[in-house]
mmCIF file of C-alpha atoms in Angstrom:
data_model
loop_
_atom_site.group_PDB
_atom_site.id
_atom_site.type_symbol
_atom_site.label_atom_id
_atom_site.label_comp_id
_atom_site.label_asym_id
_atom_site.label_seq_id
_atom_site.Cartn_x
_atom_site.Cartn_y
_atom_site.Cartn_z
ATOM 1 C CA MET M 23 -3.156 -48.562 -50.879
ATOM 2 C CA ASN M 24 -1.890 -48.209 -42.914
ATOM 3 C CA ALA M 25 -1.147 -45.042 -41.410
ATOM 4 C CA ASN M 26 -1.131 -43.593 -44.830
ATOM 5 C CA THR M 27 1.571 -41.768 -47.034
ATOM 6 C CA PRO M 28 2.108 -38.051 -47.671
ATOM 7 C CA ARG M 29 2.192 -37.868 -51.392
ATOM 8 C CA ARG M 30 5.648 -37.096 -51.351
ATOM 9 C CA ASP M 31 8.713 -38.385 -53.208
ATOM 10 C CA SER M 32 11.803 -37.522 -55.393
ATOM 11 C CA ALA M 33 9.480 -36.261 -58.058
ATOM 12 C CA GLU M 34 7.792 -33.822 -55.896
ATOM 13 C CA SER M 35 10.715 -31.801 -54.494
ATOM 14 C CA GLY M 36 13.481 -29.697 -56.515
ATOM 15 C CA PRO M 37 16.709 -31.622 -57.379
ATOM 16 C CA GLY M 38 19.200 -32.074 -54.631
ATOM 17 C CA SER M 39 16.774 -30.979 -51.854
ATOM 18 C CA GLU M 40 17.063 -32.698 -48.565
ATOM 19 C CA TRP M 41 13.631 -34.302 -48.994
ATOM 20 C CA GLU M 42 14.944 -35.993 -51.944
ATOM 21 C CA GLN M 43 18.152 -37.047 -50.618
ATOM 22 C CA ASP M 44 16.525 -38.558 -47.587
ATOM 23 C CA ALA M 45 13.676 -40.172 -49.767
ATOM 24 C CA GLN M 46 16.449 -41.670 -51.521
ATOM 25 C CA LEU M 47 18.246 -43.142 -48.785
ATOM 26 C CA LEU M 48 14.941 -44.569 -47.415
ATOM 27 C CA SER M 49 14.535 -46.288 -51.153
ATOM 28 C CA ARG M 50 17.615 -47.849 -51.007
ATOM 29 C CA THR M 51 17.383 -49.492 -47.567
ATOM 30 C CA ALA M 52 13.655 -50.406 -48.155
ATOM 31 C CA ARG M 53 14.688 -52.359 -51.387
ATOM 32 C CA ASP M 54 16.015 -55.075 -49.239
ATOM 33 C CA LEU M 55 12.630 -55.555 -47.266
ATOM 34 C CA PRO M 56 9.630 -57.749 -48.564
ATOM 35 C CA SER M 57 7.496 -56.050 -51.254
ATOM 36 C CA GLY M 58 4.551 -54.290 -49.521
ATOM 37 C CA ARG M 59 5.866 -54.125 -46.331
ATOM 38 C CA HIS M 60 9.014 -51.864 -47.314
ATOM 39 C CA ARG M 61 6.677 -49.561 -49.024
ATOM 40 C CA PHE M 62 4.240 -49.283 -45.864
ATOM 41 C CA HIS M 63 7.298 -48.866 -43.527
ATOM 42 C CA LYS M 64 8.672 -46.204 -45.672
ATOM 43 C CA GLU M 65 5.697 -44.224 -45.802
ATOM 44 C CA ARG M 66 4.806 -44.423 -42.189
ATOM 45 C CA LEU M 67 8.146 -43.527 -41.347
ATOM 46 C CA MET M 68 8.197 -40.580 -44.040
ATOM 47 C CA ALA M 69 4.494 -39.555 -42.617
ATOM 48 C CA GLN M 70 6.194 -39.402 -38.936
ATOM 49 C CA ILE M 71 8.868 -37.219 -40.276
ATOM 50 C CA HIS M 72 6.712 -35.059 -42.501
ATOM 51 C CA GLU M 73 4.326 -34.131 -39.760
ATOM 52 C CA GLN M 74 7.141 -32.885 -37.493
ATOM 53 C CA VAL M 75 8.219 -30.976 -40.303
ATOM 54 C CA GLN M 76 5.261 -29.211 -40.529
ATOM 55 C CA GLN M 77 5.107 -28.430 -37.279
ATOM 56 C CA GLN M 78 8.437 -27.031 -37.478
ATOM 57 C CA ALA M 79 7.399 -25.477 -40.432
ATOM 58 C CA GLN M 80 4.579 -23.635 -38.895
ATOM 59 C CA LYS M 81 6.743 -22.430 -36.002
ATOM 60 C CA GLU M 82 8.765 -20.620 -39.007
ATOM 61 C CA GLU M 83 5.813 -19.104 -40.447
ATOM 62 C CA THR M 84 5.923 -21.120 -43.736
ATOM 63 C CA PRO M 85 2.955 -22.243 -45.737
ATOM 64 C CA GLY M 86 0.372 -24.616 -43.821
ATOM 65 C CA ARG M 87 -0.196 -28.166 -43.420
ATOM 66 C CA THR M 88 -0.768 -29.872 -47.062
ATOM 67 C CA ARG M 89 -0.500 -33.930 -46.871
ATOM 68 C CA ARG M 90 -1.430 -36.473 -49.889
ATOM 69 C CA PHE M 91 -2.287 -39.684 -48.425
ATOM 70 C CA ARG M 92 -2.758 -42.743 -50.607
ATOM 71 C CA LEU M 93 -4.426 -46.165 -50.049
ATOM 72 C CA PRO M 94 -2.788 -48.111 -47.306
ATOM 73 C CA ARG M 95 -0.246 -50.633 -48.224
ATOM 74 C CA PRO M 96 0.240 -54.191 -45.968
ATOM 75 C CA ALA M 97 2.146 -53.909 -42.955
ATOM 76 C CA ILE M 98 3.678 -56.500 -40.548
ATOM 77 C CA THR M 99 6.705 -54.687 -38.403
ATOM 78 C CA LEU M 100 8.941 -51.796 -38.472
ATOM 79 C CA PRO M 101 12.093 -54.154 -38.970
ATOM 80 C CA ALA M 102 15.744 -53.689 -40.758
ATOM 81 C CA MET M 103 14.675 -50.443 -41.976
ATOM 82 C CA ALA M 104 13.873 -48.615 -38.677
ATOM 83 C CA ALA M 105 17.295 -50.210 -37.496
ATOM 84 C CA ALA M 106 19.013 -48.861 -40.313
ATOM 85 C CA LEU M 107 17.537 -45.719 -40.230
ATOM 86 C CA SER M 108 17.576 -45.372 -36.481
ATOM 87 C CA ALA M 109 17.653 -41.520 -36.606
ATOM 88 C CA VAL M 110 16.501 -39.976 -39.746
ATOM 89 C CA VAL M 111 17.427 -36.177 -39.546
ATOM 90 C CA ILE M 112 15.657 -34.020 -42.135
ATOM 91 C CA GLY M 113 15.374 -30.269 -41.864
ATOM 92 C CA GLY M 114 16.761 -30.653 -38.213
ATOM 93 C CA VAL M 115 14.135 -32.793 -37.131
ATOM 94 C CA VAL M 116 15.101 -36.186 -35.684
ATOM 95 C CA VAL M 117 13.047 -39.187 -35.666
ATOM 96 C CA SER M 118 13.885 -42.399 -34.301
ATOM 97 C CA GLY M 119 13.038 -45.735 -35.444
ATOM 98 C CA GLY M 120 12.863 -47.763 -32.213
ATOM 99 C CA GLY M 121 11.675 -51.026 -33.857
ATOM 100 C CA GLU M 122 8.818 -51.278 -31.211
ATOM 101 C CA GLY M 123 6.056 -52.189 -33.731
ATOM 102 C CA ILE M 124 3.549 -49.816 -35.173
ATOM 103 C CA GLU M 125 1.700 -47.397 -33.050
ATOM 104 C CA ASP M 126 -1.940 -47.309 -33.092
ATOM 105 C CA ALA M 127 -3.426 -44.673 -35.177
ATOM 106 C CA GLY M 128 -7.133 -43.248 -34.525
ATOM 107 C CA VAL M 129 -8.952 -46.811 -34.849
ATOM 108 C CA ALA M 130 -9.050 -49.551 -32.501
ATOM 109 C CA THR M 131 -7.135 -53.143 -32.795
ATOM 110 C CA GLY M 132 -8.275 -56.471 -32.408
ATOM 111 C CA PRO M 133 -6.976 -60.007 -33.082
ATOM 112 C CA ALA M 134 -5.107 -60.648 -36.396
ATOM 113 C CA LEU M 135 -7.630 -61.546 -39.401
ATOM 114 C CA THR M 136 -7.296 -64.673 -41.192
ATOM 115 C CA THR M 137 -8.788 -66.066 -44.067
ATOM 116 C CA ASP M 138 -8.808 -69.514 -46.246
ATOM 117 C CA LEU M 139 -6.217 -69.189 -48.941
ATOM 118 C CA GLY M 140 -8.271 -70.751 -51.435
ATOM 119 C CA THR M 141 -6.958 -72.971 -54.672
ATOM 120 C CA ALA M 142 -4.449 -70.543 -56.862
ATOM 121 C CA THR M 143 -3.890 -71.965 -60.608
ATOM 122 C CA THR M 144 -2.333 -70.296 -63.641
ATOM 123 C CA LYS M 145 -5.192 -72.119 -65.509
ATOM 124 C CA GLY M 146 -7.844 -69.824 -67.047
ATOM 125 C CA VAL M 147 -5.763 -66.738 -66.183
ATOM 126 C CA PRO M 148 -5.927 -64.987 -69.490
ATOM 127 C CA GLN M 149 -9.480 -66.108 -70.078
ATOM 128 C CA LEU M 150 -10.694 -64.371 -66.712
ATOM 129 C CA LEU M 151 -8.381 -61.099 -67.463
ATOM 130 C CA ASP M 152 -10.084 -61.063 -70.870
ATOM 131 C CA GLN M 153 -13.835 -61.277 -69.507
ATOM 132 C CA ILE M 154 -12.674 -58.474 -66.976
ATOM 133 C CA SER M 155 -11.235 -56.179 -69.551
ATOM 134 C CA LEU M 156 -14.380 -56.525 -71.436
ATOM 135 C CA ALA M 157 -16.676 -55.645 -68.537
ATOM 136 C CA ALA M 158 -14.421 -52.898 -67.907
ATOM 137 C CA ALA M 159 -14.637 -51.545 -71.225
ATOM 138 C CA GLU M 160 -18.740 -51.455 -70.835
ATOM 139 C CA SER M 161 -18.879 -50.221 -67.637
ATOM 140 C CA ASP M 162 -19.978 -46.408 -67.265
ATOM 141 C CA HIS M 163 -17.180 -44.344 -66.326
ATOM 142 C CA PRO M 164 -18.033 -40.807 -66.849
ATOM 143 C CA THR M 165 -15.444 -38.217 -67.891
ATOM 144 C CA VAL M 166 -14.325 -36.040 -65.177
ATOM 145 C CA LYS M 167 -14.368 -32.453 -66.130
ATOM 146 C CA ALA M 168 -12.527 -29.570 -64.719
ATOM 147 C CA GLY M 169 -13.934 -28.295 -61.458
ATOM 148 C CA GLN M 170 -15.411 -31.953 -60.757
ATOM 149 C CA TYR M 171 -13.713 -34.572 -58.215
ATOM 150 C CA ILE M 172 -13.329 -38.126 -58.069
ATOM 151 C CA TYR M 173 -14.910 -39.623 -54.875
ATOM 152 C CA ILE M 174 -13.950 -42.827 -53.538
ATOM 153 C CA GLU M 175 -15.378 -44.603 -50.594
ATOM 154 C CA SER M 176 -14.040 -47.698 -49.199
ATOM 155 C CA VAL M 177 -13.634 -49.867 -46.065
ATOM 156 C CA LEU M 178 -10.198 -51.380 -44.985
ATOM 157 C CA ALA M 179 -8.236 -52.511 -42.126
ATOM 158 C CA ASP M 180 -4.558 -53.672 -42.144
ATOM 159 C CA THR M 181 -2.472 -56.044 -39.739
ATOM 160 C CA HIS M 182 0.681 -55.080 -37.717
ATOM 161 C CA VAL M 183 2.986 -55.799 -34.985
ATOM 162 C CA LYS M 184 1.430 -53.873 -31.690
ATOM 163 C CA THR M 185 3.745 -53.580 -28.744
ATOM 164 C CA VAL M 186 2.453 -52.576 -25.202
ATOM 165 C CA ASP M 187 4.947 -52.913 -22.372
ATOM 166 C CA ASP M 188 7.477 -54.808 -24.036
ATOM 167 C CA LYS M 189 5.150 -57.418 -25.139
ATOM 168 C CA SER M 190 4.358 -57.476 -29.061
ATOM 169 C CA SER M 191 1.467 -59.251 -30.790
ATOM 170 C CA LEU M 192 0.132 -59.540 -34.100
ATOM 171 C CA VAL M 193 -3.145 -57.329 -34.274
ATOM 172 C CA SER M 194 -5.644 -55.947 -37.499
ATOM 173 C CA ASP M 195 -7.257 -52.441 -37.212
ATOM 174 C CA GLU M 196 -10.964 -52.376 -36.812
ATOM 175 C CA LEU M 197 -12.571 -52.380 -40.098
ATOM 176 C CA HIS M 198 -13.262 -48.592 -40.836
ATOM 177 C CA LYS M 199 -14.420 -46.067 -43.635
ATOM 178 C CA ARG M 200 -12.186 -43.953 -45.879
ATOM 179 C CA GLN M 201 -13.489 -41.064 -47.933
ATOM 180 C CA MET M 202 -11.680 -39.411 -50.518
ATOM 181 C CA TRP M 203 -12.023 -36.619 -52.776
ATOM 182 C CA GLU M 204 -9.376 -35.464 -55.755
ATOM 183 C CA SER M 205 -9.863 -33.195 -58.486
ATOM 184 C CA ALA M 206 -9.159 -34.151 -61.945
ATOM 185 C CA ASP M 207 -5.634 -32.561 -62.176
ATOM 186 C CA GLY M 208 -4.653 -33.892 -58.486
ATOM 187 C CA VAL M 209 -4.143 -30.569 -57.167
ATOM 188 C CA GLU M 210 -7.105 -30.556 -54.840
ATOM 189 C CA GLY M 211 -8.428 -32.930 -52.528
ATOM 190 C CA TRP M 212 -9.596 -34.268 -49.093
ATOM 191 C CA LEU M 213 -9.261 -36.942 -46.998
ATOM 192 C CA ILE M 214 -11.438 -38.670 -44.316
ATOM 193 C CA ASP M 215 -9.804 -41.702 -42.798
ATOM 194 C CA PRO M 216 -9.849 -42.110 -38.988
ATOM 195 C CA ALA M 217 -6.765 -44.165 -39.178
ATOM 196 C CA VAL M 218 -4.724 -40.976 -40.602
ATOM 197 C CA ASN M 219 -6.941 -37.778 -39.597
ATOM 198 C CA ASP M 220 -6.615 -35.811 -35.907
ATOM 199 C CA SER M 221 -10.044 -34.723 -36.551
ATOM 200 C CA SER M 222 -13.300 -36.521 -37.819
ATOM 201 C CA GLU M 223 -13.661 -33.494 -40.166
ATOM 202 C CA GLY M 224 -10.721 -35.164 -42.357
ATOM 203 C CA GLU M 225 -7.781 -33.072 -43.724
ATOM 204 C CA THR M 226 -6.728 -31.165 -46.864
ATOM 205 C CA LEU M 227 -5.062 -33.006 -49.774
ATOM 206 C CA THR M 228 -4.943 -29.875 -51.829
ATOM 207 C CA LEU M 229 -1.474 -28.897 -53.130
ATOM 208 C CA PRO M 230 1.108 -27.177 -53.209
ATOM 209 C CA ASP M 231 2.972 -28.528 -50.389
ATOM 210 C CA GLU M 232 4.076 -26.589 -47.304
ATOM 211 C CA GLN M 233 7.619 -25.936 -49.476
ATOM 212 C CA GLY M 234 5.530 -24.208 -52.408
ATOM 213 C CA ASN M 235 5.886 -27.518 -54.801
ATOM 214 C CA THR M 236 3.224 -28.346 -56.861
ATOM 215 C CA PRO M 237 4.068 -32.339 -57.604
ATOM 216 C CA LYS M 238 3.882 -33.573 -60.898
ATOM 217 C CA ALA M 239 1.556 -36.456 -61.454
ATOM 218 C CA HIS M 240 3.162 -39.754 -61.839
ATOM 219 C CA MET M 241 2.289 -43.709 -62.337
ATOM 220 C CA GLY M 242 2.684 -43.812 -58.407
ATOM 221 C CA SER M 243 0.674 -40.818 -57.613
ATOM 222 C CA PRO M 244 -1.581 -40.361 -60.626
ATOM 223 C CA SER M 245 -4.327 -37.934 -61.372
ATOM 224 C CA TYR M 246 -7.242 -38.251 -63.496
ATOM 225 C CA ASP M 247 -5.607 -36.224 -66.315
ATOM 226 C CA TYR M 248 -2.621 -38.098 -66.236
ATOM 227 C CA LEU M 249 -4.529 -41.197 -66.370
ATOM 228 C CA ALA M 250 -6.203 -39.943 -69.596
ATOM 229 C CA ARG M 251 -3.068 -39.354 -71.241
ATOM 230 C CA LEU M 252 -1.552 -42.781 -70.855
ATOM 231 C CA THR M 253 -1.081 -45.321 -73.686
ATOM 232 C CA THR M 254 -3.889 -47.985 -73.963
ATOM 233 C CA ASP M 255 -1.502 -50.296 -75.776
ATOM 234 C CA PRO M 256 -0.720 -52.850 -73.392
ATOM 235 C CA ASP M 257 2.698 -53.495 -74.312
ATOM 236 C CA ALA M 258 3.716 -49.788 -74.444
ATOM 237 C CA LEU M 259 1.849 -49.493 -71.231
ATOM 238 C CA LEU M 260 3.645 -52.241 -69.343
ATOM 239 C CA ALA M 261 6.917 -51.205 -70.559
ATOM 240 C CA LYS M 262 6.201 -47.738 -69.282
ATOM 241 C CA ILE M 263 5.242 -49.177 -65.910
ATOM 242 C CA TYR M 264 8.561 -51.268 -65.675
ATOM 243 C CA LYS M 265 10.668 -47.934 -66.701
ATOM 244 C CA GLU M 266 8.953 -45.772 -64.056
ATOM 245 C CA THR M 267 9.138 -48.244 -61.330
ATOM 246 C CA GLU M 268 12.621 -49.604 -62.162
ATOM 247 C CA GLY M 269 14.553 -50.346 -58.664
ATOM 248 C CA GLN M 270 11.107 -50.591 -56.580
ATOM 249 C CA GLY M 271 9.798 -53.415 -54.742
ATOM 250 C CA ASN M 272 11.226 -57.140 -54.824
ATOM 251 C CA THR M 273 11.229 -57.870 -58.334
ATOM 252 C CA PRO M 274 9.866 -55.685 -61.162
ATOM 253 C CA ASP M 275 7.498 -58.205 -61.939
ATOM 254 C CA GLN M 276 5.619 -57.805 -58.470
ATOM 255 C CA GLN M 277 6.010 -54.085 -58.689
ATOM 256 C CA ALA M 278 4.190 -53.825 -62.034
ATOM 257 C CA PHE M 279 1.719 -55.766 -60.788
ATOM 258 C CA SER M 280 1.426 -53.850 -57.285
ATOM 259 C CA THR M 281 1.365 -50.674 -59.303
ATOM 260 C CA ILE M 282 -1.531 -51.808 -61.532
ATOM 261 C CA GLY M 283 -3.329 -53.162 -58.609
ATOM 262 C CA ASP M 284 -2.970 -49.336 -56.958
ATOM 263 C CA LEU M 285 -4.440 -47.773 -59.880
ATOM 264 C CA LEU M 286 -7.544 -50.312 -59.960
ATOM 265 C CA SER M 287 -8.228 -49.343 -56.063
ATOM 266 C CA GLU M 288 -8.004 -45.236 -55.472
ATOM 267 C CA SER M 289 -8.153 -44.020 -58.875
ATOM 268 C CA TYR M 290 -10.821 -43.779 -61.763
ATOM 269 C CA PRO M 291 -9.199 -44.556 -64.776
ATOM 270 C CA PRO M 292 -11.153 -43.638 -68.370
ATOM 271 C CA PRO M 293 -12.954 -46.824 -69.422
ATOM 272 C CA GLU M 294 -10.399 -47.359 -72.377
ATOM 273 C CA LEU M 295 -7.362 -47.304 -69.903
ATOM 274 C CA TYR M 296 -9.310 -49.345 -67.268
ATOM 275 C CA ALA M 297 -9.812 -52.092 -69.886
ATOM 276 C CA ALA M 298 -6.115 -52.080 -71.073
ATOM 277 C CA LEU M 299 -4.552 -52.487 -67.543
ATOM 278 C CA PHE M 300 -6.383 -56.136 -67.119
ATOM 279 C CA GLU M 301 -4.708 -56.974 -70.841
ATOM 280 C CA THR M 302 -1.551 -55.479 -69.484
ATOM 281 C CA ALA M 303 -1.888 -57.505 -66.340
ATOM 282 C CA ALA M 304 -2.270 -60.306 -68.321
ATOM 283 C CA LYS M 305 1.549 -60.185 -69.807
ATOM 284 C CA ILE M 306 3.064 -60.428 -66.238
ATOM 285 C CA PRO M 307 4.629 -63.673 -65.551
ATOM 286 C CA GLY M 308 3.211 -65.252 -62.331
ATOM 287 C CA VAL M 309 -0.241 -64.060 -62.370
ATOM 288 C CA VAL M 310 -2.802 -66.547 -60.878
ATOM 289 C CA VAL M 311 -6.363 -66.835 -60.305
ATOM 290 C CA VAL M 312 -7.568 -67.804 -56.912
ATOM 291 C CA ASP M 313 -11.055 -69.645 -56.822
ATOM 292 C CA ASP M 314 -12.641 -67.851 -53.796
ATOM 293 C CA ALA M 315 -11.701 -64.506 -52.045
ATOM 294 C CA VAL M 316 -13.478 -62.454 -49.869
ATOM 295 C CA ASP M 317 -13.033 -58.371 -49.873
ATOM 296 C CA ALA M 318 -13.408 -56.101 -46.607
ATOM 297 C CA ALA M 319 -17.200 -56.244 -47.134
ATOM 298 C CA GLY M 320 -17.760 -59.827 -47.105
ATOM 299 C CA ARG M 321 -18.295 -59.835 -50.477
ATOM 300 C CA HIS M 322 -17.218 -63.396 -52.371
ATOM 301 C CA GLY M 323 -15.425 -63.082 -55.385
ATOM 302 C CA VAL M 324 -12.797 -64.542 -57.867
ATOM 303 C CA ALA M 325 -9.148 -63.184 -57.160
ATOM 304 C CA VAL M 326 -6.364 -62.104 -60.123
ATOM 305 C CA ALA M 327 -3.422 -62.622 -57.772
ATOM 306 C CA ARG M 328 0.563 -62.880 -57.690
ATOM 307 C CA LEU M 329 2.654 -64.469 -54.893
ATOM 308 C CA ASP M 330 5.812 -62.006 -53.864
ATOM 309 C CA GLU M 331 8.293 -65.142 -53.164
ATOM 310 C CA THR M 332 10.432 -62.879 -51.056
ATOM 311 C CA SER M 333 7.696 -61.618 -48.612
ATOM 312 C CA GLY M 334 5.144 -64.686 -48.990
ATOM 313 C CA GLN M 335 2.391 -62.494 -49.275
ATOM 314 C CA ARG M 336 0.020 -62.864 -52.057
ATOM 315 C CA GLU M 337 -1.637 -59.792 -53.564
ATOM 316 C CA GLU M 338 -5.284 -60.592 -54.875
ATOM 317 C CA TRP M 339 -7.572 -58.296 -56.664
ATOM 318 C CA ILE M 340 -11.035 -59.184 -56.261
ATOM 319 C CA PHE M 341 -13.927 -59.666 -58.665
ATOM 320 C CA ASP M 342 -17.425 -60.337 -58.963
ATOM 321 C CA LYS M 343 -17.642 -63.852 -60.270
ATOM 322 C CA LYS M 344 -20.689 -63.188 -62.487
ATOM 323 C CA SER M 345 -20.500 -59.390 -63.482
ATOM 324 C CA HIS M 346 -16.424 -59.101 -63.043
ATOM 325 C CA VAL M 347 -17.045 -55.738 -61.363
ATOM 326 C CA TYR M 348 -14.023 -54.906 -59.006
ATOM 327 C CA LEU M 349 -14.748 -55.234 -55.679
ATOM 328 C CA GLY M 350 -11.856 -54.662 -53.721
ATOM 329 C CA ALA M 351 -8.257 -56.381 -52.769
ATOM 330 C CA ARG M 352 -6.471 -57.762 -50.081
ATOM 331 C CA ASN M 353 -2.869 -59.173 -49.292
ATOM 332 C CA VAL M 354 -2.683 -62.597 -47.810
ATOM 333 C CA GLN M 355 0.376 -64.142 -46.216
ATOM 334 C CA VAL M 356 0.875 -67.646 -48.023
ATOM 335 C CA LYS M 357 4.113 -68.727 -46.613
ATOM 336 C CA PRO M 358 5.086 -68.605 -42.953
ATOM 337 C CA VAL M 359 7.625 -65.475 -42.042
ATOM 338 C CA LYS M 360 8.952 -64.477 -38.567
ATOM 339 C CA GLU M 361 9.155 -60.722 -37.657
ATOM 340 C CA GLU M 362 10.475 -59.709 -34.587
ATOM 341 C CA GLY M 363 9.852 -62.910 -32.927
ATOM 342 C CA ILE M 364 6.143 -63.161 -33.998
ATOM 343 C CA LEU M 365 5.406 -66.117 -36.531
ATOM 344 C CA ILE M 366 3.053 -64.499 -39.337
ATOM 345 C CA LYS M 367 1.144 -67.581 -40.348
ATOM 346 C CA PRO M 368 -0.146 -68.852 -43.528
ATOM 347 C CA GLY M 369 -3.671 -67.094 -44.127
ATOM 348 C CA THR M 370 -3.084 -63.878 -42.079
ATOM 349 C CA VAL M 371 -4.828 -60.991 -43.621
ATOM 350 C CA ASN M 372 -2.041 -58.546 -43.952
ATOM 351 C CA PHE M 373 -4.416 -55.930 -45.765
ATOM 352 C CA THR M 374 -7.965 -55.994 -46.942
ATOM 353 C CA MET M 375 -10.350 -53.263 -48.673
ATOM 354 C CA ALA M 376 -13.484 -52.936 -50.309
ATOM 355 C CA ILE M 377 -14.761 -50.234 -52.427
ATOM 356 C CA LYS M 378 -18.463 -49.047 -51.637
ATOM 357 C CA ASN M 379 -18.707 -46.371 -54.032
ATOM 358 C CA ARG M 380 -16.700 -44.608 -56.537
ATOM 359 C CA ALA M 381 -18.190 -41.583 -58.542
ATOM 360 C CA VAL M 382 -17.803 -37.867 -60.344
ATOM 361 C CA VAL M 383 -19.304 -35.379 -57.760
ATOM 362 C CA ASP M 384 -19.314 -31.306 -58.378
ATOM 363 C CA GLY M 385 -17.802 -30.469 -55.049
ATOM 364 C CA MET M 386 -15.198 -31.275 -52.440
ATOM 365 C CA LYS M 387 -16.543 -33.199 -49.595
ATOM 366 C CA GLN M 388 -20.010 -33.639 -51.616
ATOM 367 C CA THR M 389 -21.142 -37.365 -51.706
ATOM 368 C CA PRO M 390 -23.289 -38.921 -54.624
ATOM 369 C CA SER M 391 -27.081 -38.356 -54.139
ATOM 370 C CA ALA M 392 -27.404 -41.950 -54.240
ATOM 371 C CA PRO M 393 -25.259 -44.850 -53.378
ATOM 372 C CA ALA M 394 -23.898 -47.206 -55.790
ATOM 373 C CA PRO M 395 -25.990 -50.422 -56.559
ATOM 374 C CA ALA M 396 -25.244 -53.312 -54.363
ATOM 375 C CA GLN M 397 -23.018 -55.866 -56.135
ATOM 376 C CA ALA M 398 -23.654 -59.221 -55.104
ATOM 377 C CA GLY M 399 -20.988 -61.459 -54.349
#
């Protein structure tokens, strides 16, 4: 879930395509970067490449713009990957990576967000995840029917290095609203996010893409129909996650945790799978409980978290302490790191998000008739 990502990877293009070859190059280079950051930078770079390819495609009278944007992932700088890919060439378009930080999107920036780290412990992890799983099983997740859309409204912000006149500083985006609609099969959708869109009206996520391909849903980019077919056996589900994410992230365990986190944030899993996700997370080594965490809406809760030892970032899933309802997520710097001469101190919030409404609606760009009940923090 930062300048967002087009929903494009090797699963979305034909074998041997230029997109596939360059995506693989990006993937191999990005694996050397810390988890979360490398994914974000790959997504941003691919988004920039994709935008220019679309412009070129329009000149050649190919089909129009169709992009898939997933929830932002945390960002700090554009380090080694930009240097390694100083000029990525795809379809005759050259995109240079100058290593000068991330350009501002359509939202204002301010001082970097910070927070108290809270106390992290392995004590009580199975019990908490069991309580969350039981609450999830009892939650009212309506079945998404053909012709209906999943609507997800969130507020979010991320942190990155901003460079102006050769002077760099760590900044955070202004907290902003994001609205996304997606059909049950994942083929139709719409996104309104000022950090991404050129227009306040948003833009289509409807497939096929500009090359005429209709990507198949997968663990990293699932549709509701795809999720509905997944196993709910925790051991089998975890094995599938490990298999499908092999080679991604800094470690298999961290990538598995992040994959489940993505499913919690910007999808609407059926209740049986939703409950199974927490049982599955309980089987990943290194999972901890953080006694107090705050989502992007300012709601306090308890977090299920895992520290990426390579990046020094702790990924947190935040839940209401009483109802165990999922509130949102954030990534917090726990260990100091230095990027492009900028010290990222412990307590820096690299990414923060809060779910404000999640529902099933009957039409594209339709919002629920009434907002979801407020969840006390």
